[in-house]
Amino acid sequence: PDNVTTVTIEPGVEFKMADNQIIVGDNSDPNLPGGLIANGTLAEPIIFTSRMPSPVAGDWDGIYFTQYSDDTQCSLTHCTIEYGDPNLDINGCSPQITDSEIRYSADDGVTISGSQQNPSFTRCRIHSNLSEGLTSRSGTVQLLDCIIEDNDFFGLWIEQNQSQTTQTQIENCLLQNNQVAGMRISGAYNDALI
């Protein structure tokens, strides 16, 4: 699309980060949209990780999809995102995450907020994060054939926030061994289709 700066990452690339964040799209200027296409393969996944020799959760600030990310230019396939804080922060946009692993975050593996987004996660494994596996505070989220396990609090936390409706579609997912509970649903305006 015109006027969209899109970064495309080739299969097999490993990004090593410290004290930084990958920001997709400008957070305040709709005239500066951005895209991130990171489509690895089963044989050559793309890895977003810490550059520290002995990595720990929170070494970097993860990938931030802003409200001005171009939805048609935001996809992660066969990616591993690890050691962030959080690993994925999705605010008002709709990236498509497929066949990926999200792990070892110092916070949520995935945090979703903002409005009018519809991110989807298909065949993803979200595990071993120090808070929730995935927290959704607004918008519509699709989780299809995912495994969400071994997170320190809830596997999923679906909450209504800022007078916005949260809708979550969960199909054929496994939630197991999360320390507090597999799922928490809170707020007055939530719809969950399981």
GROMACS .gro file of C-alpha atoms in nm:
model
  194
    1PRO     CA    1   0.000   0.000   0.000
    2ASP     CA    2   0.102   0.360  -0.060
    3ASN     CA    3   0.280   0.550   0.217
    4VAL     CA    4   0.329   0.241   0.435
    5THR     CA    5   0.679   0.160   0.554
    6THR     CA    6   0.692  -0.220   0.578
    7VAL     CA    7   0.985  -0.425   0.701
    8THR     CA    8   0.998  -0.779   0.565
    9ILE     CA    9   1.215  -1.029   0.752
   10GLU     CA   10   1.346  -1.334   0.568
   11PRO     CA   11   1.316  -1.689   0.709
   12GLY     CA   12   1.597  -1.795   0.942
   13VAL     CA   13   1.679  -1.446   1.072
   14GLU     CA   14   1.750  -1.406   1.445
   15PHE     CA   15   1.696  -1.061   1.602
   16LYS     CA   16   1.885  -1.010   1.927
   17MET     CA   17   1.759  -0.715   2.130
   18ALA     CA   18   1.840  -0.542   2.460
   19ASP     CA   19   1.661  -0.249   2.626
   20ASN     CA   20   1.477  -0.170   2.302
   21GLN     CA   21   1.144  -0.228   2.136
   22ILE     CA   22   1.034  -0.295   1.780
   23ILE     CA   23   0.759  -0.039   1.712
   24VAL     CA   24   0.536  -0.101   1.410
   25GLY     CA   25   0.363   0.219   1.293
   26ASP     CA   26   0.378   0.561   1.455
   27ASN     CA   27   0.177   0.576   1.779
   28SER     CA   28   0.045   0.929   1.725
   29ASP     CA   29   0.051   1.011   1.353
   30PRO     CA   30  -0.187   0.828   1.116
   31ASN     CA   31   0.022   0.958   0.825
   32LEU     CA   32   0.309   0.731   0.934
   33PRO     CA   33   0.168   0.376   0.914
   34GLY     CA   34   0.396   0.076   0.938
   35GLY     CA   35   0.402  -0.293   0.873
   36LEU     CA   36   0.603  -0.596   0.985
   37ILE     CA   37   0.602  -0.913   0.779
   38ALA     CA   38   0.804  -1.186   0.948
   39ASN     CA   39   0.710  -1.510   0.779
   40GLY     CA   40   0.953  -1.785   0.866
   41THR     CA   41   0.917  -2.152   0.784
   42LEU     CA   42   0.914  -2.468   0.993
   43ALA     CA   43   1.274  -2.536   0.885
   44GLU     CA   44   1.382  -2.170   0.916
   45PRO     CA   45   1.187  -1.989   1.190
   46ILE     CA   46   1.242  -1.622   1.270
   47ILE     CA   47   1.354  -1.556   1.628
   48PHE     CA   48   1.310  -1.235   1.828
   49THR     CA   49   1.516  -1.275   2.145
   50SER     CA   50   1.754  -1.121   2.397
   51ARG     CA   51   2.111  -1.040   2.299
   52MET     CA   52   2.234  -1.114   2.650
   53PRO     CA   53   2.463  -1.418   2.696
   54SER     CA   54   2.240  -1.546   2.979
   55PRO     CA   55   1.895  -1.419   2.880
   56VAL     CA   56   1.621  -1.347   3.132
   57ALA     CA   57   1.262  -1.232   3.098
   58GLY     CA   58   1.244  -0.857   3.036
   59ASP     CA   59   1.579  -0.813   2.860
   60TRP     CA   60   1.401  -0.614   2.588
   61ASP     CA   61   1.062  -0.449   2.539
   62GLY     CA   62   0.908  -0.676   2.277
   63ILE     CA   63   0.719  -0.598   1.957
   64TYR     CA   64   0.464  -0.313   1.974
   65PHE     CA   65   0.195  -0.299   1.705
   66THR     CA   66   0.051   0.055   1.730
   67GLN     CA   67  -0.294   0.174   1.629
   68TYR     CA   68  -0.139   0.298   1.304
   69SER     CA   69   0.004  -0.036   1.200
   70ASP     CA   70  -0.129  -0.137   0.859
   71ASP     CA   71  -0.327  -0.457   0.924
   72THR     CA   72  -0.263  -0.587   0.570
   73GLN     CA   73   0.112  -0.560   0.634
   74CYS     CA   74   0.135  -0.720   0.982
   75SER     CA   75   0.193  -1.094   1.003
   76LEU     CA   76   0.417  -1.327   1.202
   77THR     CA   77   0.446  -1.690   1.090
   78HIS     CA   78   0.684  -1.950   1.234
   79CYS     CA   79   0.831  -1.697   1.477
   80THR     CA   80   0.962  -1.732   1.831
   81ILE     CA   81   0.926  -1.420   2.046
   82GLU     CA   82   1.096  -1.446   2.385
   83TYR     CA   83   1.243  -1.255   2.683
   84GLY     CA   84   1.039  -0.937   2.622
   85ASP     CA   85   0.828  -0.721   2.854
   86PRO     CA   86   0.572  -0.802   2.714
   87ASN     CA   87   0.664  -1.007   2.409
   88LEU     CA   88   0.376  -0.872   2.197
   89ASP     CA   89   0.188  -0.548   2.271
   90ILE     CA   90  -0.104  -0.502   2.031
   91ASN     CA   91  -0.284  -0.167   2.050
   92GLY     CA   92  -0.573  -0.106   1.811
   93CYS     CA   93  -0.456  -0.317   1.518
   94SER     CA   94  -0.503  -0.668   1.378
   95PRO     CA   95  -0.183  -0.862   1.315
   96GLN     CA   96  -0.212  -1.227   1.215
   97ILE     CA   97   0.009  -1.456   1.426
   98THR     CA   98   0.042  -1.814   1.296
   99ASP     CA   99   0.246  -2.120   1.396
  100SER     CA  100   0.448  -1.914   1.644
  101GLU     CA  101   0.581  -1.951   1.998
  102ILE     CA  102   0.553  -1.671   2.256
  103ARG     CA  103   0.745  -1.741   2.576
  104TYR     CA  104   0.958  -1.618   2.869
  105SER     CA  105   0.808  -1.268   2.901
  106ALA     CA  106   0.857  -1.065   3.220
  107ASP     CA  107   0.487  -0.972   3.192
  108ASP     CA  108   0.208  -1.103   2.968
  109GLY     CA  109   0.314  -1.303   2.669
  110VAL     CA  110   0.062  -1.094   2.472
  111THR     CA  111  -0.118  -0.774   2.579
  112ILE     CA  112  -0.408  -0.650   2.364
  113SER     CA  113  -0.567  -0.306   2.415
  114GLY     CA  114  -0.704  -0.013   2.217
  115SER     CA  115  -1.012  -0.034   1.999
  116GLN     CA  116  -1.127  -0.176   1.668
  117GLN     CA  117  -0.874  -0.454   1.642
  118ASN     CA  118  -0.915  -0.816   1.546
  119PRO     CA  119  -0.581  -0.995   1.599
  120SER     CA  120  -0.577  -1.366   1.538
  121PHE     CA  121  -0.357  -1.642   1.675
  122THR     CA  122  -0.359  -1.974   1.489
  123ARG     CA  123  -0.165  -2.282   1.602
  124CYS     CA  124   0.043  -2.078   1.847
  125ARG     CA  125   0.199  -2.187   2.173
  126ILE     CA  126   0.196  -1.919   2.444
  127HIS     CA  127   0.380  -2.042   2.752
  128SER     CA  128   0.613  -1.982   3.045
  129ASN     CA  129   0.540  -1.610   3.084
  130LEU     CA  130   0.572  -1.444   3.427
  131SER     CA  131   0.216  -1.306   3.419
  132GLU     CA  132  -0.070  -1.402   3.186
  133GLY     CA  133  -0.025  -1.590   2.863
  134LEU     CA  134  -0.258  -1.345   2.688
  135THR     CA  135  -0.452  -1.046   2.827
  136SER     CA  136  -0.722  -0.887   2.613
  137ARG     CA  137  -0.872  -0.557   2.731
  138SER     CA  138  -1.079  -0.466   2.424
  139GLY     CA  139  -1.166  -0.557   2.069
  140THR     CA  140  -1.215  -0.896   1.912
  141VAL     CA  141  -0.954  -1.171   1.946
  142GLN     CA  142  -0.946  -1.508   1.771
  143LEU     CA  143  -0.756  -1.802   1.919
  144LEU     CA  144  -0.762  -2.110   1.697
  145ASP     CA  145  -0.584  -2.438   1.774
  146CYS     CA  146  -0.353  -2.274   2.031
  147ILE     CA  147  -0.179  -2.414   2.338
  148ILE     CA  148  -0.161  -2.176   2.635
  149GLU     CA  149   0.026  -2.330   2.925
  150ASP     CA  150   0.267  -2.293   3.215
  151ASN     CA  151   0.211  -1.918   3.266
  152ASP     CA  152   0.257  -1.780   3.618
  153PHE     CA  153  -0.097  -1.637   3.651
  154PHE     CA  154  -0.386  -1.694   3.406
  155GLY     CA  155  -0.355  -1.856   3.069
  156LEU     CA  156  -0.608  -1.605   2.933
  157TRP     CA  157  -0.740  -1.291   3.100
  158ILE     CA  158  -1.028  -1.139   2.908
  159GLU     CA  159  -1.140  -0.814   3.066
  160GLN     CA  160  -1.364  -0.526   2.973
  161ASN     CA  161  -1.173  -0.201   2.998
  162GLN     CA  162  -1.248   0.165   2.926
  163SER     CA  163  -1.615   0.102   2.836
  164GLN     CA  164  -1.516  -0.106   2.533
  165THR     CA  165  -1.657  -0.445   2.449
  166THR     CA  166  -1.422  -0.740   2.445
  167GLN     CA  167  -1.513  -1.038   2.228
  168THR     CA  168  -1.303  -1.350   2.218
  169GLN     CA  169  -1.340  -1.651   1.993
  170ILE     CA  170  -1.163  -1.961   2.123
  171GLU     CA  171  -1.169  -2.278   1.913
  172ASN     CA  172  -0.990  -2.605   1.979
  173CYS     CA  173  -0.740  -2.455   2.226
  174LEU     CA  174  -0.568  -2.625   2.517
  175LEU     CA  175  -0.523  -2.427   2.840
  176GLN     CA  176  -0.323  -2.623   3.097
  177ASN     CA  177  -0.086  -2.589   3.392
  178ASN     CA  178  -0.132  -2.213   3.432
  179GLN     CA  179  -0.059  -2.132   3.797
  180VAL     CA  180  -0.380  -1.949   3.896
  181ALA     CA  181  -0.636  -2.059   3.637
  182GLY     CA  182  -0.673  -2.137   3.269
  183MET     CA  183  -0.900  -1.838   3.206
  184ARG     CA  184  -1.035  -1.533   3.385
  185ILE     CA  185  -1.325  -1.334   3.238
  186SER     CA  186  -1.406  -1.004   3.408
  187GLY     CA  187  -1.601  -0.686   3.333
  188ALA     CA  188  -1.958  -0.617   3.236
  189TYR     CA  189  -1.940  -0.631   2.856
  190ASN     CA  190  -1.753  -0.946   2.763
  191ASP     CA  191  -1.858  -1.205   2.509
  192ALA     CA  192  -1.661  -1.525   2.481
  193LEU     CA  193  -1.743  -1.785   2.215
  194ILE     CA  194  -1.580  -2.110   2.313
   0.00000   0.00000   0.00000
